[in-house]
Every structure is written in C-alpha cells, then in structure tokens.
Coordinates of C-alpha atoms and ligand atoms in Angstrom, one line a residue:
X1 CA -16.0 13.9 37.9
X2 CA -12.2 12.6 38.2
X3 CA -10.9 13.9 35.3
X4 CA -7.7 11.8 33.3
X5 CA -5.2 13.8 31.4
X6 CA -3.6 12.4 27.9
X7 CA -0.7 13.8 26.4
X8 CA 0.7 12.8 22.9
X9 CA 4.2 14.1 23.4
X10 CA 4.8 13.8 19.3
X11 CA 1.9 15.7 18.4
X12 CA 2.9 18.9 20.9
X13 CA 6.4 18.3 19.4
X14 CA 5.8 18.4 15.5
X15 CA 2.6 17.3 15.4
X16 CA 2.1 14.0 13.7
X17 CA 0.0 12.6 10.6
X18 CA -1.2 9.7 12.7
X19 CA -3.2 9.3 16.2
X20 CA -1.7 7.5 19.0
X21 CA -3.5 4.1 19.2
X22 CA -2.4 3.2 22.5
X23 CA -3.5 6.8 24.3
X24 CA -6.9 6.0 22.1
X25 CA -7.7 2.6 23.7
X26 CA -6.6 3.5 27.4
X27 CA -8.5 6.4 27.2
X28 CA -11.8 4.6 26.3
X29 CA -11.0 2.0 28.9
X30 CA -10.8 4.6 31.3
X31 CA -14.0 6.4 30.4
X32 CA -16.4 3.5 29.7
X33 CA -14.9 1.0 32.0
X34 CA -13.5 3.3 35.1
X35 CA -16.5 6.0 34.6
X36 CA -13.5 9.1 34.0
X37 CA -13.9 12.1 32.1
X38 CA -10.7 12.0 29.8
X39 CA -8.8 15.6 28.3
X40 CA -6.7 15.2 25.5
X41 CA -4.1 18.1 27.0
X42 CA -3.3 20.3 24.3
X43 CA -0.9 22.6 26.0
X44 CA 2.4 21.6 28.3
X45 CA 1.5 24.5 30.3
X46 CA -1.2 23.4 31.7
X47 CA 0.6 20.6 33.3
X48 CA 4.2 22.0 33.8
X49 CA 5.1 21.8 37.4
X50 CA 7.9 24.9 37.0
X51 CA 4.5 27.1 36.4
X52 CA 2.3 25.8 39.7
X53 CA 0.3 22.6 40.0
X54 CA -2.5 22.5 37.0
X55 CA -1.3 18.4 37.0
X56 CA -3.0 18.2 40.6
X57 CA -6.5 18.7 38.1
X58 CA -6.4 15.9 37.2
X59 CA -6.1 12.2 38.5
X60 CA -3.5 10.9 36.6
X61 CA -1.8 12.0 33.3
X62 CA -0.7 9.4 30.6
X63 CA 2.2 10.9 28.5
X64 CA 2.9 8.2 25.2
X65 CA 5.4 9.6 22.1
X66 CA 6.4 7.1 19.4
X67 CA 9.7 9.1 18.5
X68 CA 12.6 8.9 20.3
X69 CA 13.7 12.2 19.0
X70 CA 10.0 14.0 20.4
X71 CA 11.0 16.9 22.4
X72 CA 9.4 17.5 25.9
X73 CA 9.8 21.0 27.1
X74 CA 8.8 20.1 30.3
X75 CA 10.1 17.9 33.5
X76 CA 8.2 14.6 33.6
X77 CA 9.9 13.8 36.7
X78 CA 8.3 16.0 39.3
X79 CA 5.3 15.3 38.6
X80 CA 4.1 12.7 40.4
X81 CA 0.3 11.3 39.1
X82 CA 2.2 11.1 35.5
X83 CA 3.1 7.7 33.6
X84 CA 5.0 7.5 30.8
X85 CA 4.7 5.0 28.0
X86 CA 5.5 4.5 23.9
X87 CA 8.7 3.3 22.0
X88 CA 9.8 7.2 21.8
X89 CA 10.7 7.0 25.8
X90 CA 11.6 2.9 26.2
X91 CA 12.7 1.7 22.5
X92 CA 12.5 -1.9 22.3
X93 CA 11.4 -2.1 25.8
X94 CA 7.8 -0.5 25.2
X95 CA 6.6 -3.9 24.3
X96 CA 8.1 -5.5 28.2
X97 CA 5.5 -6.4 30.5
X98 CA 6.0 -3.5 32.5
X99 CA 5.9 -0.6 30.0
X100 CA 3.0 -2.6 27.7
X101 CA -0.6 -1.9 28.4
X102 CA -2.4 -4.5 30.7
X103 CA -4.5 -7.1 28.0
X104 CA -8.1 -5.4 29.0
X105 CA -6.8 -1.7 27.9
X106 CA -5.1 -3.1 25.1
X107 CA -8.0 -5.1 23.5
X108 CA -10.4 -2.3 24.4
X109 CA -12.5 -0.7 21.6
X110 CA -10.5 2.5 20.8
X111 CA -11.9 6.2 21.9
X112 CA -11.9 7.9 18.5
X113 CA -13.4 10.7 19.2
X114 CA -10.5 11.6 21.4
X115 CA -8.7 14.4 19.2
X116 CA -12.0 16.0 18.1
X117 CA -11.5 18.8 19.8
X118 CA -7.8 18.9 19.3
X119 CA -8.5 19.2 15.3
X120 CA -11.7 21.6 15.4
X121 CA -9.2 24.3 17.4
X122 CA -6.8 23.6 14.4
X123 CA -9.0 23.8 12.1
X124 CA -10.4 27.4 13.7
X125 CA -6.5 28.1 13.5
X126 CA -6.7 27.7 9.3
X127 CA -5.4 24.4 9.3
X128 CA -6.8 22.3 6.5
X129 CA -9.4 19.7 7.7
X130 CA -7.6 17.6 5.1
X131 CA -4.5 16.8 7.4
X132 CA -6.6 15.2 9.9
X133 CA -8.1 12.6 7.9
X134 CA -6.4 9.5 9.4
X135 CA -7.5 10.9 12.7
X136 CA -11.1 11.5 11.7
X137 CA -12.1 8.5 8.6
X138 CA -10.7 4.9 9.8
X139 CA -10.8 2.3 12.6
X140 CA -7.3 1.7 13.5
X141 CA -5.7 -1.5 14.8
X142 CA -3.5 -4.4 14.9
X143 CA -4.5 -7.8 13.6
X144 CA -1.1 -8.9 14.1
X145 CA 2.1 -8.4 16.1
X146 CA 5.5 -9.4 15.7
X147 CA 7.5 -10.2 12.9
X148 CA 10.7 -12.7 11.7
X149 CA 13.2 -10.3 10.1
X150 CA 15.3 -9.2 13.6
X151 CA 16.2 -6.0 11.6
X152 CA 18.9 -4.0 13.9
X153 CA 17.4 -0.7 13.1
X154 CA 13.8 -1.8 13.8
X155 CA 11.6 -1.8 17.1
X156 CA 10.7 -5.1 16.8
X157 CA 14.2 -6.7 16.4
X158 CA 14.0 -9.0 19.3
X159 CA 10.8 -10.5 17.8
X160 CA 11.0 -13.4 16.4
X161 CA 7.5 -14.7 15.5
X162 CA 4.4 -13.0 14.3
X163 CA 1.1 -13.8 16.6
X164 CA -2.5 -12.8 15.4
X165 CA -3.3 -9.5 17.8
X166 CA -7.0 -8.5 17.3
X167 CA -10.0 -9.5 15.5
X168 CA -11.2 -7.0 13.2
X169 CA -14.4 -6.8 15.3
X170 CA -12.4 -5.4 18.2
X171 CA -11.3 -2.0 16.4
X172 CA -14.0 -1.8 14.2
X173 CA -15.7 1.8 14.6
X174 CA -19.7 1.4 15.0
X175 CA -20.5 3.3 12.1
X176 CA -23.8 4.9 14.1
X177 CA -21.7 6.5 16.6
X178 CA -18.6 7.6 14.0
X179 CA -20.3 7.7 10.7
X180 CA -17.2 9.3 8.9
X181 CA -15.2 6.6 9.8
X182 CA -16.0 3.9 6.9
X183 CA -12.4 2.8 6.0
X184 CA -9.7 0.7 8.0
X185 CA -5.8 1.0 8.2
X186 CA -4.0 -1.7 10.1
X187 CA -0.7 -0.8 12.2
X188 CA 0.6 -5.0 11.3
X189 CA 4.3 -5.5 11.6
X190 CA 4.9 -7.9 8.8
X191 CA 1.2 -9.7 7.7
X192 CA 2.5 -11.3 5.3
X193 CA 4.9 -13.7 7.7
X194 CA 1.8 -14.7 9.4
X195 CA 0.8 -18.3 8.8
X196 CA -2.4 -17.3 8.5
X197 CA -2.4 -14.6 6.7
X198 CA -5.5 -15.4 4.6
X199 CA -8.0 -15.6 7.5
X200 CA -7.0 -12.0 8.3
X201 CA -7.7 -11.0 5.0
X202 CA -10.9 -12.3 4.5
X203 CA -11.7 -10.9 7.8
X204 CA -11.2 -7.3 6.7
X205 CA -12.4 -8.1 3.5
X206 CA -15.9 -9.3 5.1
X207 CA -16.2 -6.3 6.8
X208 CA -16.8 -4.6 3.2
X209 CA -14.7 -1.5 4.2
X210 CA -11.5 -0.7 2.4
X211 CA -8.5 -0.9 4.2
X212 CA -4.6 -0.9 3.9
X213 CA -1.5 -1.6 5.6
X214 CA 0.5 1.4 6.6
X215 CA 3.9 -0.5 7.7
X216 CA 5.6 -1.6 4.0
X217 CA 4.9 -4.8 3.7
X218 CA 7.1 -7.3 3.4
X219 CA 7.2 -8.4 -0.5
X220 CA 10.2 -11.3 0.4
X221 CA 7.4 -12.9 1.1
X222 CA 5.0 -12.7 -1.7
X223 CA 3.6 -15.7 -3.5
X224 CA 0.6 -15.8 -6.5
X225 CA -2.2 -16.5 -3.7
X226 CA -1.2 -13.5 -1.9
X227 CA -1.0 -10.9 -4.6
X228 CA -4.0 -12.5 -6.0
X229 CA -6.0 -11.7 -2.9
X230 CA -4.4 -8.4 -1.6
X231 CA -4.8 -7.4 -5.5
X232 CA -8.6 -8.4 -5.4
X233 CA -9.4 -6.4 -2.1
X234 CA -10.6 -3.0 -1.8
X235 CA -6.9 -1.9 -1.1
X236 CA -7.0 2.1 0.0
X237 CA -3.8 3.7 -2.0
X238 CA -0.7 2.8 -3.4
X239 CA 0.3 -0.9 -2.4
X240 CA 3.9 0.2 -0.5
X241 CA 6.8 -2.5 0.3
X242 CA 9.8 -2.4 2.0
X243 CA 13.2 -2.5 0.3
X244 CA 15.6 -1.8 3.0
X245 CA 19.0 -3.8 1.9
X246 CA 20.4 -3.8 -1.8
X247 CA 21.7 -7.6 -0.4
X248 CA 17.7 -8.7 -0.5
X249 CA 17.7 -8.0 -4.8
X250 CA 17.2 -11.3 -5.4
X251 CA 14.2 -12.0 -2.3
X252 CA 12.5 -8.6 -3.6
X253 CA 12.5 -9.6 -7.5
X254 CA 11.2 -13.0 -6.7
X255 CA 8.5 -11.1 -4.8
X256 CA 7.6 -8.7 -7.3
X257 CA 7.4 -10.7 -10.2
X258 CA 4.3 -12.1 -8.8
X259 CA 2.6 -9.4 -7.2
X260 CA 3.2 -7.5 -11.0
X261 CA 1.0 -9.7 -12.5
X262 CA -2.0 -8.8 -10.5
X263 CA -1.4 -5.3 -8.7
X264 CA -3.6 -2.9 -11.1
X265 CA -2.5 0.7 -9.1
X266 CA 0.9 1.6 -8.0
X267 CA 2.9 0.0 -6.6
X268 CA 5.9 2.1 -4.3
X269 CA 8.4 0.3 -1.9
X270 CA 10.2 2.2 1.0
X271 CA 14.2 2.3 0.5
X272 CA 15.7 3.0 3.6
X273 CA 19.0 4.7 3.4
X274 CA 21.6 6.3 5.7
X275 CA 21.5 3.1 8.7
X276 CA 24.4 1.0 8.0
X277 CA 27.1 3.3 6.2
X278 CA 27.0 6.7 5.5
X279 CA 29.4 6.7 2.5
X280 CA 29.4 6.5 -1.5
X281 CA 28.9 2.6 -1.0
X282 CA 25.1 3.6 0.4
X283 CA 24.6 5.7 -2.0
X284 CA 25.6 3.8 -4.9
X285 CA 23.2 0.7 -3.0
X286 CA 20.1 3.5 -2.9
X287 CA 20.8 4.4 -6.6
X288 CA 21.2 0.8 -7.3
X289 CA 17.7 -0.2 -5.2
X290 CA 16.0 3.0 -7.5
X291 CA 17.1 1.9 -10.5
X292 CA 15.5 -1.7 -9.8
X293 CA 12.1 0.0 -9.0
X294 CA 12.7 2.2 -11.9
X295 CA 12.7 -0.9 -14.2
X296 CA 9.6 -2.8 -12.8
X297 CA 7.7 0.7 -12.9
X298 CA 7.8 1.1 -8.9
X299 CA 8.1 3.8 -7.2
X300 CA 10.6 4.7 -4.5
X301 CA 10.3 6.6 -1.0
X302 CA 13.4 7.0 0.4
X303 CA 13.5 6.5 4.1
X304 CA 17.0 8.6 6.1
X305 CA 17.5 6.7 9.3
X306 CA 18.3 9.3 11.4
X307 CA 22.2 8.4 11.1
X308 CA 21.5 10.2 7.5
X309 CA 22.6 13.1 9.4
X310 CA 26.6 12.2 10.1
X311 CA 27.2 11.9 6.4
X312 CA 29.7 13.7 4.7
X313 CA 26.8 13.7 1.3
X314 CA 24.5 14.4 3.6
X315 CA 23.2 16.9 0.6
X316 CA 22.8 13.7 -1.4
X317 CA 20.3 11.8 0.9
X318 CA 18.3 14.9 1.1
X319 CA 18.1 15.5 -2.6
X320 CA 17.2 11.8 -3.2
X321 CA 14.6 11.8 -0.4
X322 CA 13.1 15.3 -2.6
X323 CA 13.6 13.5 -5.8
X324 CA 11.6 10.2 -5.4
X325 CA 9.4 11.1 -2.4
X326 CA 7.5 13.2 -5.2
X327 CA 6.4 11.0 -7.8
X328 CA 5.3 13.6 -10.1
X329 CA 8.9 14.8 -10.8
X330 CA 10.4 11.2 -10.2
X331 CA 8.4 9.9 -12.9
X332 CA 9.6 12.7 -15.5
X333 CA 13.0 13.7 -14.8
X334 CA 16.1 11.9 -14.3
X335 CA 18.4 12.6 -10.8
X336 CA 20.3 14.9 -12.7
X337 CA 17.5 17.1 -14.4
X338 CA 15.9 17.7 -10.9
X339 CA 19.0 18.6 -9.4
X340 CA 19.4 21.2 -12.2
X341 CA 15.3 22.2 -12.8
X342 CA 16.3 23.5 -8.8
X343 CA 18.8 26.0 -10.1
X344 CA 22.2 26.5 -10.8
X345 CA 23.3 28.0 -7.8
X346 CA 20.6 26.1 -5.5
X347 CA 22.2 24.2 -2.7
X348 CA 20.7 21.1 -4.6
X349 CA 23.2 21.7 -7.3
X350 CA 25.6 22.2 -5.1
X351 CA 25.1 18.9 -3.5
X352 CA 25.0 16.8 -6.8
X353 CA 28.2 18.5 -7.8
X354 CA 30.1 18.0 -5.2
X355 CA 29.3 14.4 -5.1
X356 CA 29.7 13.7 -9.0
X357 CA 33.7 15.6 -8.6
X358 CA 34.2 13.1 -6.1
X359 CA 32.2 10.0 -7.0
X360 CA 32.1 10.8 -11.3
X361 CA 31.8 6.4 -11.8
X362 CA 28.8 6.2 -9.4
X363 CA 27.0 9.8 -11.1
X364 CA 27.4 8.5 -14.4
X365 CA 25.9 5.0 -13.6
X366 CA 22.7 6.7 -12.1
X367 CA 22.5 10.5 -12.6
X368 CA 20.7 10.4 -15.8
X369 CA 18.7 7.0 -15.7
X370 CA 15.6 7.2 -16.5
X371 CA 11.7 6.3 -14.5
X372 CA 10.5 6.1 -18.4
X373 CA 13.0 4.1 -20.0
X374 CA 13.1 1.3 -17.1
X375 CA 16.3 2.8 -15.4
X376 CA 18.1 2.8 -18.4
X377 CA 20.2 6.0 -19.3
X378 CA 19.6 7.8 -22.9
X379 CA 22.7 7.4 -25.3
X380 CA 24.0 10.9 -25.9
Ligands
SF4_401 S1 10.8 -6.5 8.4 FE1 9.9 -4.6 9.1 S2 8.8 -5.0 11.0 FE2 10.2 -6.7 10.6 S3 12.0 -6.4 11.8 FE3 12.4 -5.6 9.7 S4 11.7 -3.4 9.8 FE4 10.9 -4.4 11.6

C-alpha cells in the first residue's frame, strides 16, 4: 500500500514535550479518508537525498517544525514528493491560505496513535515513559483561534479577532480505541477574549474530562464569572497566565484580584523577558513583574525570547529563568541566596556579582525580597 512519510523536524532536532497536532490530523486524514499507510520517520537518513533515494518509498513526505530555530540536517529542496509546513519554516505566514491545511484535514479527527512507535523505541532506549505523557493521555485541539493583543513577538500578531475553531466533539479521543487518553489540553490562543467563552467551557466541562489550557491565558481579561467557572472545573495543573509587559501592572492586578478569590491551586503566570531591551531596564521590569507575583503568592516562569542571547547580563536571564522556573527553591530562597546556595565560585555567582557592581540600586531593590514575606525584603 502507498505509503506517506511524516517528519516532525522539532522532535529529530531536540525532541519536543508536545506532539505536532497538525502532522496528527493530516495523517489520519490521509489513512482513513485516502486509504494510506502513514510512517512517522524517525530517522533523516532514511529520507536524505545526499545518501540515495529512500524518499522515492514513499508517496509524499510531510515535513512540519513549530520552531524557527529547529535544525534540519538535511536538504529539503531536492527532494521532490516533500512539503513543508508549521510556523518554524513560514512564521506568521503558516496560517495564509497556501501554507494552512485545507478545512477537511484540519477539522479531521486527530491520528493519535501516530508516535506509538516513536516512544516504545525510546522507551526500549531507557527513556522514562513519563516524558511522553502529553503524547500518550489527552485529546488535543483548538476550540479557538485568533486573538486581539497584536503582540510584536507573537505568531499571531496580525490577528485581530478570536473565532471559535472546533467543537470539542471533533478532537475528542474515543475512549474504546485510546483508553489512556481520558484528559483534554486545548492549544487556544487567548479563550478568554472570546465572546463566548462560556459556551466553550461548558462544552469541555460536559464532556466530564479534565482539561487545561497550555497557552497562558490571558488574565487582562478576567472577570468574577470567569474565575468562578474556570475555578469550578476540573482544571489539570497549575492555572498559568501571561505577564509579558511590566506596562500591563495595572490590567494584570485588576485581573488577579478576582481570579484570587476563587483559584484554590496555584496559580503561576509566564514573565517573558529579554524581547524588547536587553539591558538593566528589563531586568529591573522582570524583578519588578516577580516581585508583584511574589506579593499575590503567584508563581513566576520566566520566558527568554530568544534575543535573551545578545545581552550583556545575559548570566542574569539565565539565573532568573533557574531561580523561578523551580518553584521549590523560588518559594524558599530569595534571588540572592540561590545565587549563593550555587557556590562561591559558580558561574551563577559570578553573574549576580557582576551585575550588583554594576547595577548595586536595582540588586538591592530585588536581590533579597522574599516569595514568603510577599516580595518584601527582611530588615537587616
Ligand atoms: S496575547 Fe498571547 S496569543 Fe495574543 S498576541 Fe499576545 S502573545 Fe499572542
């Protein structure tokens, strides 16, 4: 039988946490609907056109990556039965009409068996069956697109409405054929900026599986009914937010104060850092936006946009990324205590020095506040 070959590009690169939604639905379009057999390829070799002609197997190979910075140690170009797709190769143009999956693929049921075989040979290979469970326990989908927000550093920043995307019912895994997969994670934009927001949640709610949104949502945008029915969900995890600007204080508090009253687990918002400057000022606007979370008992994860990398404290984004990203040492030590728990001559010290000497107003405003005393900094 013709055979169809599927790359995901990110998972041969650095392997990824997350399945490739859009490789899953063509390829269970093209197996039920189009009668192929589909091969997840696990190997570039097999398809690199430098080492023969193993592409000529099958009859056409879909290659999708989500990250631009994806390596691909092959040349896509000579090989002819071979379409690319995914924001890693087109950015904002993935969504276009002629990069975007026709309507029929993308509103197909998705084939979720498709990296069984990938994981068992992992597995056999001693990696932990744990890493692959949101590969192997959700149904996976959209029940929006779109958002309002236009962020500059976003995919999505030519958007400027949210539309509903899929009823539940489309993406929902038959629990006969994938009995592991009882839980739901949704891949929505910005749910909350969706009129209709409460129609979608009752959906997912009457399907009696838990679920969560895996894009921070956007708490600007919270109100009492909203909180009150996220909060009274079966909600998988931490409830996690965005807080990308310091400029948005007053948007976020107005959106927390509500949501506090009702969220019963934690709560953790993403702080994105390192897009629009690189200097002290960012820094002082990520201690700032911890410090905040600190006093309403959130939780940070810091988020480096890639431009992280040109700073001159580039040291500093990664020890604030190290210090927040793991809750158990946010939660007890201050910025200054995990910088010196990592050693005295650790490149982590190094890093915190060399910023304090230079910056001593902005390390004693933040180095030594505290996750346990709201922020605050203990008087000597
Ligand atoms: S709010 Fe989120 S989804 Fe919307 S444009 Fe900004 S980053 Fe993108």
């Amino acid at each position: 039988m013709a055979k169809i070959g599927i790359v995901d590009a990110d998972l041969l690169d650095r392997g990824t946490r997350f399945p490739n939604l859009s490789l899953m639905k063509l390829a269970g379009y093209k197996e039920k609907v189009e009668g192929y057999t589909i091969e997840l390829i696990e190997d570039w070799d097999k398809i690199n056109p430098d080492n023969g002609q193993g592409y000529e197997d099958y009859e056409h190979i879909y290659v999708a990556k989500v990250f631009d910075f994806t390596q691909i140690p092959i040349n896509l170009d000579k090989i002819p039965n071979l379409t690319k797709g995914g924001t890693g190769f087109f950015w904002v143009e993935a969504s276009s009409p002629s990069h975007r999956l026709p309507d029929e693929i993308e509103h197909f049921m998705p084939k979720y068996d498709l990296y069984d075989q990938f994981i068992e040979h992992e597995i056999a290979r001693g990696i932990k069956p744990g890493k692959f469970t949101d590969y192997q326990e959700y149904s996976i989908g959209f029940t929006t697109r779109g958002c309002i927000r236009k962020c500059p550093f976003c995919v999505n920043q030519n958007c400027d409405h949210v539309e509903r995307w899929s009823p539940v019912s489309e993406f929902l895994a038959d629990l006969e054929e994938y009995p592991n997969r009882k839980k739901i994670y949704l891949w929505d934009d910005n749910i909350l900026a969706f009129p209709q927001w409460e129609s979608v949640l009752n959906e997912l709610i009457a399907t009696g599986r838990p679920f969560s949104f895996r894009q921070g949502m956007d708490i600007r945008l919270m109100t009492e009914a909203k909180a009150k029915k996220i909060c009274g969900a079966k909600y998988i995890g931490d409830y996690t937010f965005a807080f990308d600007n310091y400029k948005d204080k007053k948007y976020i508090l107005r959106g927390l104060k509500p949501w506090l009253k009702y969220a019963k687990k934690q709560t953790r918002l993403y702080i994105l850092c390192g897009f629009k400057g690189q200097g002290a000022l960012d820094i002082a606007e990520t201690f700032k936006r911890i410090q905040i979370l600190m006093e309403y008992k959130c939780i940070p994860y810091i988020m480096r946009h890639e431009f992280y990398e040109k700073s001159p404290y580039k040291g500093t984004y990664i020890n604030l990324a190290r210090w927040c990203n793991q809750p158990n040492f946010f939660k007890k030590k201050s910025y200054r205590e995990y910088c010196e728990a990592n050693g005295e001559n650790s490149s982590t010290m190094r890093y915190a020095r060399k910023f304090e000497e230079e910056h001593p107003h902005i390390a004693a405003a933040f180095y030594d506040m505290r996750f346990d005393m709201g922020g605050k900094t203990p008087q000597k």
